[in-house]
Tab-separated table of C-alpha atoms in Angstrom:
chain	number	residue	atom	x	y	z
A	1	UNK	CA	0.000	0.000	0.000
A	2	UNK	CA	2.559	2.597	-1.009
A	3	UNK	CA	-0.258	4.896	-2.100
A	4	UNK	CA	-1.577	4.976	1.434
A	5	UNK	CA	1.931	5.661	2.735
A	6	UNK	CA	2.298	8.548	0.295
A	7	UNK	CA	-1.053	9.970	1.346
A	8	UNK	CA	0.017	9.770	4.994
A	9	UNK	CA	3.381	11.256	4.130
A	10	UNK	CA	1.769	14.192	2.372
A	11	UNK	CA	-1.008	14.511	4.888
A	12	UNK	CA	0.064	17.861	6.406
A	13	UNK	CA	0.373	19.291	2.896
A	14	UNK	CA	-3.046	17.885	2.004
A	15	UNK	CA	-4.491	19.414	5.164
A	16	UNK	CA	-3.151	22.843	4.190
A	17	UNK	CA	-4.957	22.406	0.863
A	18	UNK	CA	-8.203	21.559	2.631
A	19	UNK	CA	-7.763	24.566	4.921
A	20	UNK	CA	-7.177	26.844	1.927
A	21	UNK	CA	-10.235	25.467	0.136
A	22	UNK	CA	-12.404	25.999	3.212
A	23	UNK	CA	-10.890	29.460	3.658
A	24	UNK	CA	-11.843	30.332	0.081
A	25	UNK	CA	-15.364	29.006	0.529
A	26	UNK	CA	-16.028	30.707	3.865
A	27	UNK	CA	-14.679	34.102	2.794
A	28	UNK	CA	-16.586	33.876	-0.484
A	29	UNK	CA	-19.816	32.929	1.300
A	30	UNK	CA	-19.288	35.751	3.816
A	31	UNK	CA	-18.557	38.370	1.171
A	32	UNK	CA	-21.473	37.112	-0.901
A	33	UNK	CA	-23.809	37.459	2.083
A	34	UNK	CA	-22.471	40.907	2.961
A	35	UNK	CA	-23.054	42.208	-0.585
A	36	UNK	CA	-25.919	39.975	-1.653
A	37	UNK	CA	-28.363	40.936	1.082
A	38	UNK	CA	-28.220	44.720	0.525
A	39	UNK	CA	-28.416	44.061	-3.199
A	40	UNK	CA	-31.570	42.010	-2.733
A	41	UNK	CA	-33.156	44.757	-0.641
A	42	UNK	CA	-32.058	47.328	-3.221
A	43	UNK	CA	-33.699	45.296	-5.951
A	44	UNK	CA	-36.990	45.034	-4.076
A	45	UNK	CA	-37.237	48.400	-2.346
A	46	UNK	CA	-34.758	50.556	-4.295
A	47	UNK	CA	-35.419	53.269	-6.845
A	48	UNK	CA	-35.361	52.520	-10.543
A	49	UNK	CA	-31.656	53.402	-11.136
A	50	UNK	CA	-30.612	51.312	-8.118
A	51	UNK	CA	-32.571	48.328	-9.396
A	52	UNK	CA	-31.089	48.806	-12.830
A	53	UNK	CA	-27.492	48.911	-11.603
A	54	UNK	CA	-27.993	45.805	-9.452
A	55	UNK	CA	-29.656	44.050	-12.387
A	56	UNK	CA	-26.615	44.733	-14.581
A	57	UNK	CA	-24.272	43.504	-11.838
A	58	UNK	CA	-26.211	40.252	-11.458
A	59	UNK	CA	-26.417	39.747	-15.231
A	60	UNK	CA	-22.667	40.266	-15.568
A	61	UNK	CA	-21.529	38.020	-12.743
A	62	UNK	CA	-23.998	35.248	-13.535
A	63	UNK	CA	-23.289	35.363	-17.267
A	64	UNK	CA	-19.515	34.878	-17.124
A	65	UNK	CA	-17.770	31.564	-16.446
A	66	UNK	CA	-15.871	31.536	-13.157
A	67	UNK	CA	-12.661	30.802	-15.074
A	68	UNK	CA	-13.029	33.933	-17.210
A	69	UNK	CA	-13.893	36.035	-14.138
A	70	UNK	CA	-10.782	34.773	-12.346
A	71	UNK	CA	-8.578	35.518	-15.368
A	72	UNK	CA	-10.197	38.923	-15.870
A	73	UNK	CA	-9.611	40.008	-12.281
A	74	UNK	CA	-6.289	38.254	-11.671
A	75	UNK	CA	-4.543	39.328	-14.870
A	76	UNK	CA	-6.591	42.380	-15.832
A	77	UNK	CA	-8.675	44.385	-13.426
A	78	UNK	CA	-6.744	44.054	-10.143
A	79	UNK	CA	-3.328	44.861	-11.671
A	80	UNK	CA	-4.969	47.782	-13.518
A	81	UNK	CA	-6.281	49.115	-10.201
A	82	UNK	CA	-2.789	48.833	-8.735
A	83	UNK	CA	-3.733	45.752	-6.740
A	84	UNK	CA	-1.406	43.467	-8.673
A	85	UNK	CA	0.390	42.514	-5.465
A	86	UNK	CA	-2.721	40.873	-3.993
A	87	UNK	CA	-2.072	37.201	-3.304
A	88	UNK	CA	-3.902	34.700	-5.492
A	89	UNK	CA	-5.912	33.534	-2.479
A	90	UNK	CA	-7.375	37.018	-1.927
A	91	UNK	CA	-8.236	37.396	-5.606
A	92	UNK	CA	-9.866	33.968	-5.668
A	93	UNK	CA	-11.894	34.687	-2.535
A	94	UNK	CA	-12.988	38.140	-3.757
A	95	UNK	CA	-13.992	36.896	-7.226
A	96	UNK	CA	-15.899	33.922	-5.799
A	97	UNK	CA	-17.498	36.335	-3.316
A	98	UNK	CA	-18.503	38.951	-5.912
A	99	UNK	CA	-19.980	36.214	-8.060
A	100	UNK	CA	-21.635	34.593	-5.061
A	101	UNK	CA	-23.208	37.948	-4.204
A	102	UNK	CA	-24.951	37.960	-7.581
A	103	UNK	CA	-26.411	34.485	-6.975
A	104	UNK	CA	-27.189	35.098	-3.290
A	105	UNK	CA	-28.950	38.389	-4.038
A	106	UNK	CA	-31.442	36.479	-6.190
A	107	UNK	CA	-32.057	33.912	-3.442
A	108	UNK	CA	-32.728	36.691	-0.913
A	109	UNK	CA	-34.792	38.689	-3.391
A	110	UNK	CA	-37.094	35.741	-3.948
A	111	UNK	CA	-37.447	35.270	-0.196
A	112	UNK	CA	-38.152	38.949	0.501
A	113	UNK	CA	-40.726	39.066	-2.292
A	114	UNK	CA	-42.425	35.983	-0.909
A	115	UNK	CA	-43.317	37.868	2.286
A	116	UNK	CA	-46.830	39.239	1.806
A	117	UNK	CA	-47.155	42.973	1.242
A	118	UNK	CA	-49.545	43.141	4.175
A	119	UNK	CA	-46.622	42.633	6.546
A	120	UNK	CA	-45.003	45.872	5.438
A	121	UNK	CA	-48.308	47.759	5.517
A	122	UNK	CA	-49.101	46.455	8.980
A	123	UNK	CA	-45.644	47.325	10.295
A	124	UNK	CA	-45.872	50.831	8.830
A	125	UNK	CA	-49.315	51.354	10.296
A	126	UNK	CA	-47.882	50.469	13.709
A	127	UNK	CA	-45.545	53.419	13.280
A	128	UNK	CA	-42.380	51.618	12.202
A	129	UNK	CA	-40.147	53.299	9.677
A	130	UNK	CA	-39.559	51.464	6.414
A	131	UNK	CA	-36.062	50.488	7.540
A	132	UNK	CA	-37.246	49.215	10.925
A	133	UNK	CA	-39.994	47.242	9.226
A	134	UNK	CA	-37.496	45.621	6.867
A	135	UNK	CA	-35.090	44.897	9.709
A	136	UNK	CA	-37.510	43.674	12.355
A	137	UNK	CA	-40.415	42.238	10.388
A	138	UNK	CA	-39.468	41.339	6.815
A	139	UNK	CA	-35.893	40.095	7.174
A	140	UNK	CA	-36.334	37.723	10.126
A	141	UNK	CA	-38.967	35.892	8.101
A	142	UNK	CA	-37.274	36.204	4.713
A	143	UNK	CA	-33.912	34.953	5.969
A	144	UNK	CA	-35.513	31.771	7.281
A	145	UNK	CA	-37.264	31.202	3.967
A	146	UNK	CA	-34.009	31.885	2.108
A	147	UNK	CA	-31.890	29.509	4.162
A	148	UNK	CA	-32.583	26.266	2.247
A	149	UNK	CA	-31.721	27.980	-1.041
A	150	UNK	CA	-28.773	29.694	0.570
A	151	UNK	CA	-27.464	26.349	1.834
A	152	UNK	CA	-27.163	25.265	-1.781
A	153	UNK	CA	-24.667	28.046	-2.372
A	154	UNK	CA	-22.206	26.161	-0.199
A	155	UNK	CA	-21.703	23.137	-2.494
A	156	UNK	CA	-21.733	25.431	-5.538
A	157	UNK	CA	-18.955	27.617	-4.168
A	158	UNK	CA	-17.044	24.604	-2.868
A	159	UNK	CA	-16.912	22.976	-6.299
A	160	UNK	CA	-16.190	26.300	-8.014
A	161	UNK	CA	-13.351	27.034	-5.593
A	162	UNK	CA	-11.387	24.281	-7.360
A	163	UNK	CA	-11.212	26.538	-10.427
A	164	UNK	CA	-8.912	28.826	-8.390
A	165	UNK	CA	-6.328	26.235	-9.413
A	166	UNK	CA	-6.149	28.255	-12.639
A	167	UNK	CA	-4.642	31.292	-10.896
A	168	UNK	CA	-2.395	29.226	-8.649
A	169	UNK	CA	-4.201	29.332	-5.308
A	170	UNK	CA	-2.793	26.450	-3.227
A	171	UNK	CA	-6.205	24.885	-2.632
A	172	UNK	CA	-6.994	21.188	-2.548
A	173	UNK	CA	-6.958	20.544	-6.303
A	174	UNK	CA	-3.673	22.438	-6.755
A	175	UNK	CA	-2.110	20.500	-3.900
A	176	UNK	CA	-3.254	17.148	-5.282
A	177	UNK	CA	-2.006	18.066	-8.759
A	178	UNK	CA	1.407	18.849	-7.255
A	179	UNK	CA	1.333	15.498	-5.455
A	180	UNK	CA	0.526	13.789	-8.756
A	181	UNK	CA	3.433	15.434	-10.600
A	182	UNK	CA	5.860	14.600	-7.792
A	183	UNK	CA	4.820	11.026	-7.112
A	184	UNK	CA	3.611	9.988	-10.594
A	185	UNK	CA	0.681	8.269	-8.941
A	186	UNK	CA	-2.385	9.712	-10.612
A	187	UNK	CA	-5.651	7.887	-10.195
A	188	UNK	CA	-5.511	7.038	-6.466
A	189	UNK	CA	-4.523	10.585	-5.530
A	190	UNK	CA	-7.188	12.216	-7.691
A	191	UNK	CA	-9.795	9.802	-6.356
A	192	UNK	CA	-8.685	10.615	-2.813
A	193	UNK	CA	-9.124	14.311	-3.639
A	194	UNK	CA	-12.591	13.596	-5.012
A	195	UNK	CA	-13.380	11.721	-1.788
A	196	UNK	CA	-12.269	14.678	0.315
A	197	UNK	CA	-14.353	17.103	-1.768
A	198	UNK	CA	-17.383	14.827	-1.407
A	199	UNK	CA	-16.922	14.641	2.367
A	200	UNK	CA	-16.515	18.430	2.650
A	201	UNK	CA	-19.551	18.870	0.413
A	202	UNK	CA	-22.045	16.692	2.239
A	203	UNK	CA	-20.523	17.316	5.657
A	204	UNK	CA	-21.016	21.051	5.200
A	205	UNK	CA	-24.555	20.539	3.946
A	206	UNK	CA	-25.352	18.492	7.054
A	207	UNK	CA	-24.188	21.369	9.252
A	208	UNK	CA	-26.308	23.837	7.276
A	209	UNK	CA	-29.400	21.620	7.445
A	210	UNK	CA	-28.843	21.342	11.191
A	211	UNK	CA	-28.775	25.139	11.356
A	212	UNK	CA	-32.045	25.286	9.410
A	213	UNK	CA	-33.737	23.130	12.030
A	214	UNK	CA	-32.102	25.097	14.842
A	215	UNK	CA	-33.482	28.492	13.845
A	216	UNK	CA	-36.855	27.282	12.591
A	217	UNK	CA	-39.885	28.974	14.161
A	218	UNK	CA	-42.578	26.364	14.899
A	219	UNK	CA	-45.413	26.702	12.414
A	220	UNK	CA	-43.385	28.914	10.099
A	221	UNK	CA	-40.893	28.163	7.361
A	222	UNK	CA	-40.376	25.781	4.500
A	223	UNK	CA	-41.520	22.820	6.573
A	224	UNK	CA	-44.895	24.387	7.271
A	225	UNK	CA	-45.570	26.251	4.013
B	1	UNK	CA	-0.480	48.801	-32.109
B	2	UNK	CA	-3.743	50.566	-31.538
B	3	UNK	CA	-6.662	48.916	-29.859
B	4	UNK	CA	-8.947	48.814	-32.897
B	5	UNK	CA	-6.385	46.990	-35.019
B	6	UNK	CA	-5.685	44.574	-32.155
B	7	UNK	CA	-9.368	43.913	-31.635
B	8	UNK	CA	-10.342	43.341	-35.246
B	9	UNK	CA	-7.207	41.776	-36.703
B	10	UNK	CA	-6.028	39.598	-33.846
B	11	UNK	CA	-8.490	39.215	-30.983
B	12	UNK	CA	-11.768	38.643	-32.792
B	13	UNK	CA	-10.473	36.084	-35.338
B	14	UNK	CA	-8.861	34.110	-32.496
B	15	UNK	CA	-12.043	34.272	-30.411
B	16	UNK	CA	-14.093	33.150	-33.411
B	17	UNK	CA	-11.995	30.012	-33.723
B	18	UNK	CA	-12.306	29.421	-29.999
B	19	UNK	CA	-16.048	29.992	-30.147
B	20	UNK	CA	-16.381	27.246	-32.752
B	21	UNK	CA	-14.665	24.764	-30.410
B	22	UNK	CA	-16.863	25.945	-27.510
B	23	UNK	CA	-19.979	25.388	-29.617
B	24	UNK	CA	-18.704	21.951	-30.640
B	25	UNK	CA	-18.126	21.057	-26.988
B	26	UNK	CA	-21.654	22.135	-26.100
B	27	UNK	CA	-23.255	20.470	-29.127
B	28	UNK	CA	-21.530	17.160	-28.339
B	29	UNK	CA	-22.387	17.277	-24.617
B	30	UNK	CA	-25.878	18.736	-24.283
B	31	UNK	CA	-27.956	16.065	-26.115
B	32	UNK	CA	-26.287	13.201	-24.233
B	33	UNK	CA	-26.448	15.128	-20.978
B	34	UNK	CA	-30.204	15.446	-21.469
B	35	UNK	CA	-30.699	11.824	-22.573
B	36	UNK	CA	-28.679	10.379	-19.691
B	37	UNK	CA	-30.318	12.823	-17.309
B	38	UNK	CA	-33.754	11.497	-18.290
B	39	UNK	CA	-32.551	7.892	-18.060
B	40	UNK	CA	-31.043	8.455	-14.598
B	41	UNK	CA	-34.111	10.259	-13.297
B	42	UNK	CA	-36.476	7.550	-14.578
B	43	UNK	CA	-34.132	4.845	-13.301
B	44	UNK	CA	-33.981	6.403	-9.869
B	45	UNK	CA	-37.718	6.994	-9.668
B	46	UNK	CA	-39.076	3.803	-11.254
B	47	UNK	CA	-36.075	1.462	-11.442
B	48	UNK	CA	-36.439	-0.022	-8.003
B	49	UNK	CA	-33.747	-1.676	-5.890
B	50	UNK	CA	-30.320	-1.821	-7.468
B	51	UNK	CA	-30.970	0.470	-10.446
B	52	UNK	CA	-32.442	3.155	-8.250
B	53	UNK	CA	-29.496	2.916	-5.855
B	54	UNK	CA	-27.013	3.054	-8.737
B	55	UNK	CA	-28.608	6.205	-10.188
B	56	UNK	CA	-28.707	7.825	-6.767
B	57	UNK	CA	-25.056	7.040	-6.090
B	58	UNK	CA	-24.003	8.343	-9.495
B	59	UNK	CA	-25.703	11.690	-8.879
B	60	UNK	CA	-24.284	11.840	-5.342
B	61	UNK	CA	-20.706	11.272	-6.498
B	62	UNK	CA	-20.798	13.586	-9.506
B	63	UNK	CA	-22.487	16.428	-7.620
B	64	UNK	CA	-19.929	16.147	-4.848
B	65	UNK	CA	-16.885	16.372	-7.111
B	66	UNK	CA	-15.719	19.619	-8.708
B	67	UNK	CA	-16.046	19.451	-12.493
B	68	UNK	CA	-12.421	20.509	-12.925
B	69	UNK	CA	-11.285	17.552	-10.806
B	70	UNK	CA	-13.520	15.256	-12.869
B	71	UNK	CA	-11.821	16.528	-16.030
B	72	UNK	CA	-8.393	15.922	-14.458
B	73	UNK	CA	-9.420	12.379	-13.561
B	74	UNK	CA	-10.592	11.729	-17.125
B	75	UNK	CA	-7.667	13.366	-18.881
B	76	UNK	CA	-4.708	12.702	-16.537
B	77	UNK	CA	-5.993	9.819	-14.433
B	78	UNK	CA	-7.465	7.430	-16.961
B	79	UNK	CA	-4.288	7.053	-19.088
B	80	UNK	CA	-2.639	5.621	-15.960
B	81	UNK	CA	-5.093	2.717	-16.068
B	82	UNK	CA	-4.779	2.284	-19.812
B	83	UNK	CA	-7.635	4.387	-21.172
B	84	UNK	CA	-6.541	7.455	-23.082
B	85	UNK	CA	-8.907	10.205	-24.151
B	86	UNK	CA	-8.075	13.154	-26.347
B	87	UNK	CA	-8.514	16.433	-24.467
B	88	UNK	CA	-11.683	17.178	-26.420
B	89	UNK	CA	-13.218	13.761	-25.722
B	90	UNK	CA	-12.280	13.929	-22.039
B	91	UNK	CA	-13.990	17.334	-21.816
B	92	UNK	CA	-17.121	16.097	-23.554
B	93	UNK	CA	-17.316	13.001	-21.346
B	94	UNK	CA	-16.853	15.140	-18.227
B	95	UNK	CA	-19.519	17.629	-19.329
B	96	UNK	CA	-21.969	14.829	-20.159
B	97	UNK	CA	-21.513	13.180	-16.747
B	98	UNK	CA	-21.865	16.470	-14.897
B	99	UNK	CA	-24.759	17.772	-16.994
B	100	UNK	CA	-26.601	14.433	-16.740
B	101	UNK	CA	-26.318	14.325	-12.935
B	102	UNK	CA	-27.722	17.835	-12.472
B	103	UNK	CA	-30.402	17.388	-15.162
B	104	UNK	CA	-31.480	14.161	-13.473
B	105	UNK	CA	-32.220	16.040	-10.248
B	106	UNK	CA	-34.510	18.528	-12.010
B	107	UNK	CA	-36.266	15.809	-13.998
B	108	UNK	CA	-36.740	13.684	-10.887
B	109	UNK	CA	-38.281	16.663	-9.133
B	110	UNK	CA	-40.657	17.083	-12.078
B	111	UNK	CA	-41.464	13.337	-12.128
B	112	UNK	CA	-42.378	13.485	-8.433
B	113	UNK	CA	-44.598	16.510	-9.092
B	114	UNK	CA	-46.770	14.487	-11.521
B	115	UNK	CA	-49.538	13.035	-9.404
B	116	UNK	CA	-49.794	9.245	-8.877
B	117	UNK	CA	-53.290	9.312	-10.352
B	118	UNK	CA	-51.802	9.796	-13.811
B	119	UNK	CA	-49.878	6.549	-13.618
B	120	UNK	CA	-52.823	4.680	-12.122
B	121	UNK	CA	-55.197	6.011	-14.774
B	122	UNK	CA	-52.785	5.135	-17.594
B	123	UNK	CA	-52.391	1.590	-16.295
B	124	UNK	CA	-56.136	1.295	-15.820
B	125	UNK	CA	-56.445	2.096	-19.529
B	126	UNK	CA	-54.271	-0.923	-20.286
B	127	UNK	CA	-50.895	0.750	-20.729
B	128	UNK	CA	-47.845	-0.992	-19.361
B	129	UNK	CA	-45.791	0.806	-16.732
B	130	UNK	CA	-43.176	1.692	-19.318
B	131	UNK	CA	-45.788	3.003	-21.782
B	132	UNK	CA	-47.328	5.095	-19.041
B	133	UNK	CA	-43.958	6.604	-18.161
B	134	UNK	CA	-43.130	7.287	-21.785
B	135	UNK	CA	-46.458	8.624	-23.029
B	136	UNK	CA	-48.106	10.099	-19.943
B	137	UNK	CA	-45.673	10.967	-17.173
B	138	UNK	CA	-42.534	12.048	-19.026
B	139	UNK	CA	-44.187	14.426	-21.538
B	140	UNK	CA	-45.684	16.343	-18.624
B	141	UNK	CA	-42.642	16.121	-16.378
B	142	UNK	CA	-40.178	17.282	-19.020
B	143	UNK	CA	-42.234	20.400	-19.685
B	144	UNK	CA	-42.164	21.242	-16.007
B	145	UNK	CA	-38.418	20.623	-15.913
B	146	UNK	CA	-37.667	23.131	-18.686
B	147	UNK	CA	-36.692	26.045	-16.407
B	148	UNK	CA	-34.267	23.850	-14.451
B	149	UNK	CA	-32.899	22.163	-17.548
B	150	UNK	CA	-32.304	25.480	-19.266
B	151	UNK	CA	-30.415	26.659	-16.200
B	152	UNK	CA	-28.192	23.617	-16.471
B	153	UNK	CA	-27.705	24.273	-20.174
B	154	UNK	CA	-26.506	27.771	-19.341
B	155	UNK	CA	-24.146	26.296	-16.744
B	156	UNK	CA	-22.856	23.968	-19.457
B	157	UNK	CA	-22.068	26.955	-21.696
B	158	UNK	CA	-20.111	28.574	-18.887
B	159	UNK	CA	-18.393	25.469	-17.565
B	160	UNK	CA	-17.277	24.502	-21.067
B	161	UNK	CA	-14.520	27.049	-20.362
B	162	UNK	CA	-12.939	24.531	-17.971
B	163	UNK	CA	-11.921	22.458	-21.019
B	164	UNK	CA	-9.117	24.980	-21.400
B	165	UNK	CA	-7.585	23.670	-18.170
B	166	UNK	CA	-6.995	20.337	-19.929
B	167	UNK	CA	-5.562	22.038	-23.050
B	168	UNK	CA	-8.633	22.391	-25.279
B	169	UNK	CA	-8.271	25.820	-26.882
B	170	UNK	CA	-11.875	26.898	-26.738
B	171	UNK	CA	-13.197	30.441	-26.274
B	172	UNK	CA	-11.514	31.253	-22.945
B	173	UNK	CA	-8.344	29.467	-23.988
B	174	UNK	CA	-8.170	31.455	-27.208
B	175	UNK	CA	-8.628	34.650	-25.186
B	176	UNK	CA	-5.949	33.611	-22.713
B	177	UNK	CA	-3.436	32.889	-25.472
B	178	UNK	CA	-3.995	36.262	-27.131
B	179	UNK	CA	-3.920	38.042	-23.758
B	180	UNK	CA	-0.611	36.446	-22.784
B	181	UNK	CA	0.990	37.048	-26.173
B	182	UNK	CA	0.075	40.736	-26.400
B	183	UNK	CA	-0.095	41.588	-22.670
B	184	UNK	CA	-3.617	42.956	-23.133
B	185	UNK	CA	-5.365	41.058	-20.356
B	186	UNK	CA	-8.341	43.224	-19.460
B	187	UNK	CA	-9.279	43.850	-23.109
B	188	UNK	CA	-8.994	40.204	-24.121
B	189	UNK	CA	-10.902	38.755	-21.173
B	190	UNK	CA	-13.536	41.474	-21.401
B	191	UNK	CA	-14.084	40.475	-25.044
B	192	UNK	CA	-14.277	36.801	-24.042
B	193	UNK	CA	-16.764	37.755	-21.333
B	194	UNK	CA	-18.945	39.635	-23.807
B	195	UNK	CA	-19.127	36.580	-26.070
B	196	UNK	CA	-20.247	34.416	-23.127
B	197	UNK	CA	-22.805	37.038	-22.088
B	198	UNK	CA	-24.199	37.041	-25.627
B	199	UNK	CA	-24.375	33.232	-25.682
B	200	UNK	CA	-26.073	33.098	-22.283
B	201	UNK	CA	-28.521	35.897	-23.097
B	202	UNK	CA	-29.503	34.354	-26.442
B	203	UNK	CA	-30.056	31.017	-24.713
B	204	UNK	CA	-32.247	32.596	-22.046
B	205	UNK	CA	-34.450	34.203	-24.682
B	206	UNK	CA	-34.553	31.030	-26.777
B	207	UNK	CA	-35.589	28.923	-23.794
B	208	UNK	CA	-38.410	31.294	-22.922
B	209	UNK	CA	-39.711	30.981	-26.476
B	210	UNK	CA	-39.332	27.180	-26.355
B	211	UNK	CA	-41.203	27.004	-23.073
B	212	UNK	CA	-44.153	28.905	-24.566
B	213	UNK	CA	-44.050	26.837	-27.774
B	214	UNK	CA	-44.264	23.446	-26.082
B	215	UNK	CA	-46.709	24.543	-23.401
B	216	UNK	CA	-49.988	22.606	-23.381
B	217	UNK	CA	-52.872	24.950	-22.621
B	218	UNK	CA	-54.229	24.277	-19.149
B	219	UNK	CA	-51.156	22.472	-17.844
B	220	UNK	CA	-48.797	25.402	-17.409
B	221	UNK	CA	-47.314	26.321	-14.065
B	222	UNK	CA	-50.035	28.778	-13.226
B	223	UNK	CA	-52.707	26.135	-13.335
B	224	UNK	CA	-50.882	23.148	-11.854
B	225	UNK	CA	-52.509	23.750	-8.488
B	226	UNK	CA	-55.911	23.147	-10.059
B	227	UNK	CA	-54.856	19.833	-11.593
B	228	UNK	CA	-56.322	16.617	-10.222
């Protein structure tokens, strides 16, 4: 079982790859949430120009392949802005995050729009400002509705994070490819990588589904609707 | 060299050649992705026992693995066990597997959404199970799956760019080569991006037209709640 020995030998290296992959995914999810939520609110409650700008942003980031986005920002836009010294990891995380924001904004938009208009009217008639109503009435409900869809962003970003290989981020796929070139053992190492991705994928989903149950309000949410 | 000359004499001809390869990749993958997707969904839903388990496991494994890793396995891994693909074939095989797995999920969802009564009624009329699936359940289910399937088709357009990572010079690869040769990165990748945006936008419009064309009056999404 020399393959197993090699895997054990390279284990710390492999672990650093897993850590980098998870780092990419978590920062991308975080950035996507940070940008995606305001964008969703802007698209529902914003003025016409705001909606238009957000629409263009979403169209752009959802229309381009992740590979082209990574190349565009890594070789083109960031160096042009004087950010050429950014490490590949940061570029990968930011690009995945900006793209994730476009997808997440549409998940949140759907959720916000699914909350009946009466909720806003009722909140306003109780004297809440629009912002308070959004924050205290609409969002707590919408976020719970959005969570199942949002959970699906995790596997999407996880599998897309492997494309950061193209700009040289030392994530799991890059690490395994280096192992392959050094050891000349291909299939077992790639299959091991696939196994790790699958574990990360469904393990993460399990955590997210647990969270869904945790924050569910009895009688409200996807289970009850 | 000024930008106009670069764009029209060098960039666009290169991108055109790349675009042709991209379209070939998509044309070779999409029909099989759809066919296998239907087969897997039907197998999982009606296959029973081993077939159902096999279809489920296939979808589970493919959805859990990054497409780029799948391409690496096909292109770099398989030669080690004696099966060699050309880069183009490896890409097409990878895209078919991936596309089929995701399509199968949408089609299965649509199959589940067709009420049991349809199958029972069809069998009561003397159809076999297979006939009922083919002539009654699937025609309805596939129409309901169109939005999901078209989404996957758009993903296929975009993910076809990953073929470049295993040396197929398709649209993004052509852009990358020009960009590296002339050090005009932003311009080249922006042009590549525009071509993808055009492809994706045309597809979106085309799918909307298709959905209206194949709609059966009275069975569209708006009225499904009233069915049965």
